[in-house]
Structure formats: structure tokens, C-alpha cells
Tab-separated table of C-alpha atoms in Angstrom:
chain	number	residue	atom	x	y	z
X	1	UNK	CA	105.174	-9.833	77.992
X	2	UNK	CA	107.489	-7.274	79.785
X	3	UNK	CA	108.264	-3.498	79.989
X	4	UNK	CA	111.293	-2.575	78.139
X	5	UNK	CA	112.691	0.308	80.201
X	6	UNK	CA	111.750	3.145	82.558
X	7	UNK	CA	110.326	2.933	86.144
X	8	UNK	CA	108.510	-0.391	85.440
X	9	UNK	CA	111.410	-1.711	83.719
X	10	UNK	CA	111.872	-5.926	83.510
X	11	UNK	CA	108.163	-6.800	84.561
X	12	UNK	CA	106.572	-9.697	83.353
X	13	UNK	CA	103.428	-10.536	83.220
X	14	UNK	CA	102.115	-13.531	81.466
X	15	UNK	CA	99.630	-13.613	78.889
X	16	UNK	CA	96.345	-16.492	79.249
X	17	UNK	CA	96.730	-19.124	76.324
X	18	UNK	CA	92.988	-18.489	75.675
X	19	UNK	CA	93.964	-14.347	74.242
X	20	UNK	CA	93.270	-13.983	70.405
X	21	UNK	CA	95.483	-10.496	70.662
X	22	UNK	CA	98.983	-11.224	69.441
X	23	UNK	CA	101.239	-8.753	71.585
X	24	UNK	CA	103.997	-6.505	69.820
X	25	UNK	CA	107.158	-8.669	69.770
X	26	UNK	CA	109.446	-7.495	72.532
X	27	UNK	CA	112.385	-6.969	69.530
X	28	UNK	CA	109.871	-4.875	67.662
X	29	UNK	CA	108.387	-2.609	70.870
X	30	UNK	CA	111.635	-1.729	71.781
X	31	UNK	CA	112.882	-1.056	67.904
X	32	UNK	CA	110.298	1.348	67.655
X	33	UNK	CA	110.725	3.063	70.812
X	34	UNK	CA	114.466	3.964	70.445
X	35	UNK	CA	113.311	4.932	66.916
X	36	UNK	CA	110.499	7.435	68.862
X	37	UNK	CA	112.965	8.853	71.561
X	38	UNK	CA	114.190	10.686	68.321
X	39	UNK	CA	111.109	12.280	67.680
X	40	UNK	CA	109.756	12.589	71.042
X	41	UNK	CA	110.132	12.767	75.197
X	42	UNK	CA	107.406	11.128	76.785
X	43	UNK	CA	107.422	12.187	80.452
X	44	UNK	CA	104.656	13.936	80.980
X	45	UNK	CA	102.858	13.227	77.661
X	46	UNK	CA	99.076	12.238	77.701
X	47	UNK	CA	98.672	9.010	75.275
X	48	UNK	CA	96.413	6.831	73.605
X	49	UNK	CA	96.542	2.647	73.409
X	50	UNK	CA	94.000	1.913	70.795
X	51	UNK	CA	93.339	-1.877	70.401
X	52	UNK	CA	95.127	-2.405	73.852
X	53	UNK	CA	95.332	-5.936	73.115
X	54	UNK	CA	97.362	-7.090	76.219
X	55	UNK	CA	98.337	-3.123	77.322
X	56	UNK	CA	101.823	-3.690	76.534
X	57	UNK	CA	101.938	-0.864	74.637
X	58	UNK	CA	99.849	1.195	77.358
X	59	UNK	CA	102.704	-0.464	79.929
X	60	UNK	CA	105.676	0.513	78.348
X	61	UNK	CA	104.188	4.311	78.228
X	62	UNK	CA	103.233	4.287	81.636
X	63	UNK	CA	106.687	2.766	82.634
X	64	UNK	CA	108.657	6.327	80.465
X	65	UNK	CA	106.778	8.205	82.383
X	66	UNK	CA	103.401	9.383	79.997
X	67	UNK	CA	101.183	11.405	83.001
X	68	UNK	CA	97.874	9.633	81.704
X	69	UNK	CA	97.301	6.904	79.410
X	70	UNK	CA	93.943	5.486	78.380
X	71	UNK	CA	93.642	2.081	76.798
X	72	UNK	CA	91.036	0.830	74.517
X	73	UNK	CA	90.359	-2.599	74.285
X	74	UNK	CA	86.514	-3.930	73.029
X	75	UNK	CA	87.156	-7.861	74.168
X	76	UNK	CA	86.060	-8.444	77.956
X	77	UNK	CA	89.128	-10.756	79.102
X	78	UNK	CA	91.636	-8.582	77.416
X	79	UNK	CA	90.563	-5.222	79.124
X	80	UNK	CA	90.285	-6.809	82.514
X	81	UNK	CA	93.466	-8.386	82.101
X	82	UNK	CA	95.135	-5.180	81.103
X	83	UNK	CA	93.306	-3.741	84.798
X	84	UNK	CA	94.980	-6.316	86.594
X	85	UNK	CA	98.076	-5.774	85.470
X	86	UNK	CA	97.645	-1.742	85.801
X	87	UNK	CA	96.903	-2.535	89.451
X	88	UNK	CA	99.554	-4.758	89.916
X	89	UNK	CA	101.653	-1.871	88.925
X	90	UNK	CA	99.845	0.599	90.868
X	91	UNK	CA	99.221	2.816	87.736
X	92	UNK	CA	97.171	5.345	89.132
X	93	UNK	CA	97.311	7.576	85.821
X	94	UNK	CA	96.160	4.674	83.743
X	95	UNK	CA	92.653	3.787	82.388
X	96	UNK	CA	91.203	1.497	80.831
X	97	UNK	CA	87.980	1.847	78.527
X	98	UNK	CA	86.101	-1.332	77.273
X	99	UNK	CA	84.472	0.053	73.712
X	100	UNK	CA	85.120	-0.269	70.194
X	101	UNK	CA	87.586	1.786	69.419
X	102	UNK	CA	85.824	4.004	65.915
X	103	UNK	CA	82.646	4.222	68.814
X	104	UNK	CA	85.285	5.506	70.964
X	105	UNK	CA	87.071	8.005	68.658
X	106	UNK	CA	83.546	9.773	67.292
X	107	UNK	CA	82.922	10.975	71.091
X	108	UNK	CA	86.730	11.469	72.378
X	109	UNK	CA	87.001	15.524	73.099
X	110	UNK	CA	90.530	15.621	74.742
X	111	UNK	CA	93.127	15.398	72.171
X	112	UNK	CA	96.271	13.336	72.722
X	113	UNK	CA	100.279	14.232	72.393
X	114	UNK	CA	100.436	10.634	71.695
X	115	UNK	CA	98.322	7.676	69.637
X	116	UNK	CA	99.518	4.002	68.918
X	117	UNK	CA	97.427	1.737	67.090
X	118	UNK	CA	97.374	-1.533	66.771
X	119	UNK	CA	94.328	-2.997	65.119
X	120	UNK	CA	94.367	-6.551	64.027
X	121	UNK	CA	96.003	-6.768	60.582
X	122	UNK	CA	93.109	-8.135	58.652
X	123	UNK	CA	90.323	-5.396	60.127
X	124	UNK	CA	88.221	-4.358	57.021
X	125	UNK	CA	88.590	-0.454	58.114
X	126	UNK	CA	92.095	-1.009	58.623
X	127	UNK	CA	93.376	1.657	55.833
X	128	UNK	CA	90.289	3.960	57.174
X	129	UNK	CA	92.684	3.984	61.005
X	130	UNK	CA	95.351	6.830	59.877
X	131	UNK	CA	92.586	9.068	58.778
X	132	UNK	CA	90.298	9.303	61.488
X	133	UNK	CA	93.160	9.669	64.067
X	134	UNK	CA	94.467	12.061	62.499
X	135	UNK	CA	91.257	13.831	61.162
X	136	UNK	CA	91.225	18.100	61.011
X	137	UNK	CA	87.682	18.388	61.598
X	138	UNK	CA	87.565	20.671	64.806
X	139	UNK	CA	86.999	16.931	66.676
X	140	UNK	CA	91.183	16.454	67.124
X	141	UNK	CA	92.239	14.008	68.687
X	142	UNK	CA	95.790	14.406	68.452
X	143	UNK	CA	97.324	17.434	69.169
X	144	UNK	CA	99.191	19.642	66.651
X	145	UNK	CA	102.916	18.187	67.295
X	146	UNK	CA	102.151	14.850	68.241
X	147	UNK	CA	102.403	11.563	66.813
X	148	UNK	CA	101.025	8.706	66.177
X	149	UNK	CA	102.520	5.303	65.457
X	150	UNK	CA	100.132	2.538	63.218
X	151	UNK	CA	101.247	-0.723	63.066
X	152	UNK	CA	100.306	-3.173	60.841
X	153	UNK	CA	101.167	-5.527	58.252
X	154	UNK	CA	103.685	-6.032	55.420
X	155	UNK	CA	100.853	-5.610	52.718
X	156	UNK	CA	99.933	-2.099	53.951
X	157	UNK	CA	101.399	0.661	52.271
X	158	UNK	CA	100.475	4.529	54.246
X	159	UNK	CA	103.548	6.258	52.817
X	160	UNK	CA	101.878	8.439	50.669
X	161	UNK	CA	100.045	10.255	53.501
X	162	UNK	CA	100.317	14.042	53.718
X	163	UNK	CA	101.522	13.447	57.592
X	164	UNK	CA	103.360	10.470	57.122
X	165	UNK	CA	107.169	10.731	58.321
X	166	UNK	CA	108.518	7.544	58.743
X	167	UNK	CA	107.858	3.144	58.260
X	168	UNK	CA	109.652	1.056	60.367
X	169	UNK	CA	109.284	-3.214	59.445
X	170	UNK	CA	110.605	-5.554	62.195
X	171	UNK	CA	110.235	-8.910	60.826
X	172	UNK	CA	106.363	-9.113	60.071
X	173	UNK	CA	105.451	-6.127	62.103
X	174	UNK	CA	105.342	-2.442	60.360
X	175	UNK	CA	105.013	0.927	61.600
X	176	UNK	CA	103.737	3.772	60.317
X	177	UNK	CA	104.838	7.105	61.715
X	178	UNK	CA	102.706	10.299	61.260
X	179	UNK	CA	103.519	13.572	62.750
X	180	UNK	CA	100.713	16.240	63.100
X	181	UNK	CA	102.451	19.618	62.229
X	182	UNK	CA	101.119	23.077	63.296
X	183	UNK	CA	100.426	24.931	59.731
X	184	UNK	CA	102.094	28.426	59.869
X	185	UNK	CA	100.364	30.912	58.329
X	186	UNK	CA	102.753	34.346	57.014
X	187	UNK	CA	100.841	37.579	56.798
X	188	UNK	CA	102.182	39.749	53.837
């Protein structure tokens, strides 16, 4: 695994053999990052890693610059893998929460500018993901601009999604881009 670009640019760090996570292909992360730089800067951006996996997602937002980002992993080796490497890197605004992630988002109170998602493609409450992120309930947890980025697989169809903005497909991996907009009201 390495980090595309930005201050942590051309780090490795190497996965165990014994990790069940598959990481985002290095073609595909950086596909859909030049695809985000149209949508959005991240320096100084908070953001959320949800199904951290092996934090190379969490990584290559530390690396542009994000001022916090909090990972969520559930598995035990994976999340204290992903702290080792954040300490290797000296990643003071990083951390790292070991939960499950739909525990995780029913008592999260600080909304994001940023969400990715990567849940493992065959999750039963996979097509459940894009509506609790980007729930209107009072309990947001992304903020009115921001985005979020789902990937999954090639059998997963969110298009029709009143936020949805753009899919991306690099080989076998998808993305799903939604876009919380502010809703202007007119006075007459």
C-alpha cells in the first residue's frame, strides 16, 4: 500500500498476509481522487474513514492535508495496524476508533466535510450505508456541502439517490458520489 500524493507522498507500508480487508487498488484510489479535486479541496477538511480496512484511505487524506481524520475499523489487527502506521507517520491529527461502524454512526455528534466508505461488498446492510450517512434527522453527520464517496461493487446500483452526483467503476471497484446540498429557501 502507498500514499498517492501530498506531504506523505510515495510511502509504503506493507500489508500482513493474514488481513481479510482488500485495500483500494492504488489505480482506483488515485482515479477517484483526481476525480474529487474537482469537487473538493481537502486542506483543512475534517474526514471520515469508515471500514478503515488498512487506513489507506485515512492515509492518503492525512497526506492532502485533511486537519483531522478519524478511522473506523471493528477488526483488532486491522485498527492497530492502521495506529502503527499513523505513528510511523507522525499523524498527530489522526485517530483511530475500534467499533462497528452503524454503533459508531448512531452516537457520532460532530458532523464531517468529508465521508468515504468502504464496507465489504457482500455486507447485508450494504444498500442501508448511503442513507444513514447521509441521514437529515438533526443527528448529521456530514455537513451541508460535503461529500461522501461509497464504494462498492459492480452489482450495486445508488444512482437514483436524491444526493447522488456521480459513479465512478475502476475495474471491479465502484464509487458512488453524493453531495449534501444546503436547501435554499426564497421568501415571497
Amino acid at each position: 500500500m502507498r500514499v498517492i500524493t501530498g506531504k506523505y507522498r510515495g510511502r509504503h507500508f506493507d500489508i500482513p498476509h493474514s488481513f481479510k480487508a482488500r485495500p483500494t487498488t492504488d489505480f482506483a484510489k488515485e482515479n477517484i481522487f483526481n476525480v474529487l479535486t474537482g469537487y473538493i479541496n481537502f486542506d483543512g477538511l475534517t474526514a471520515l474513514d469508515l471500514f478503515a480496512g488498512t487506513g489507506s484511505i485515512s492515509f492518503e487524506l492525512l497526506s492532502r492535508g485533511c486537519r483531522q481524520v478519524v478511522s473506523v475499523e471493528l477488526d483488532r489487527e486491522h485498527a492497530n495496524f492502521i495506529r502503527q502506521c499513523s505513528n510511523r507517520l507522525k499523524a498527530e491529527n489522526h485517530t483511530i476508533i475500534r467499533s462497528d461502524v452503524f454503533r459508531y454512526l448512531k452516537h457520532v455528534n460532530t458532523p464531517f466535510d468529508f465521508i468515504f466508505a468502504d464496507p465489504p461488498y457482500n455486507l447485508p446492510s450494504l444498500k442501508e450505508i448511503p442513507n444513514i450517512v447521509l441521514q437529515q434527522d438533526g443527528n448529521e453527520i456530514l455537513k451541508n456541502e460535503g461529500l461522501f464517496v461509497f464504494e462498492h461493487g459492480k452489482n450495486n446500483d445508488f444512482s437514483t439517490h436524491p444526493l447522488f452526483i456521480e459513479h465512478r467503476s475502476y475495474g471491479s471497484v465502484n464509487f458512488s458520489i453524493f453531495q449534501k446540498k444546503t436547501t435554499l429557501i426564497t421568501q415571497r
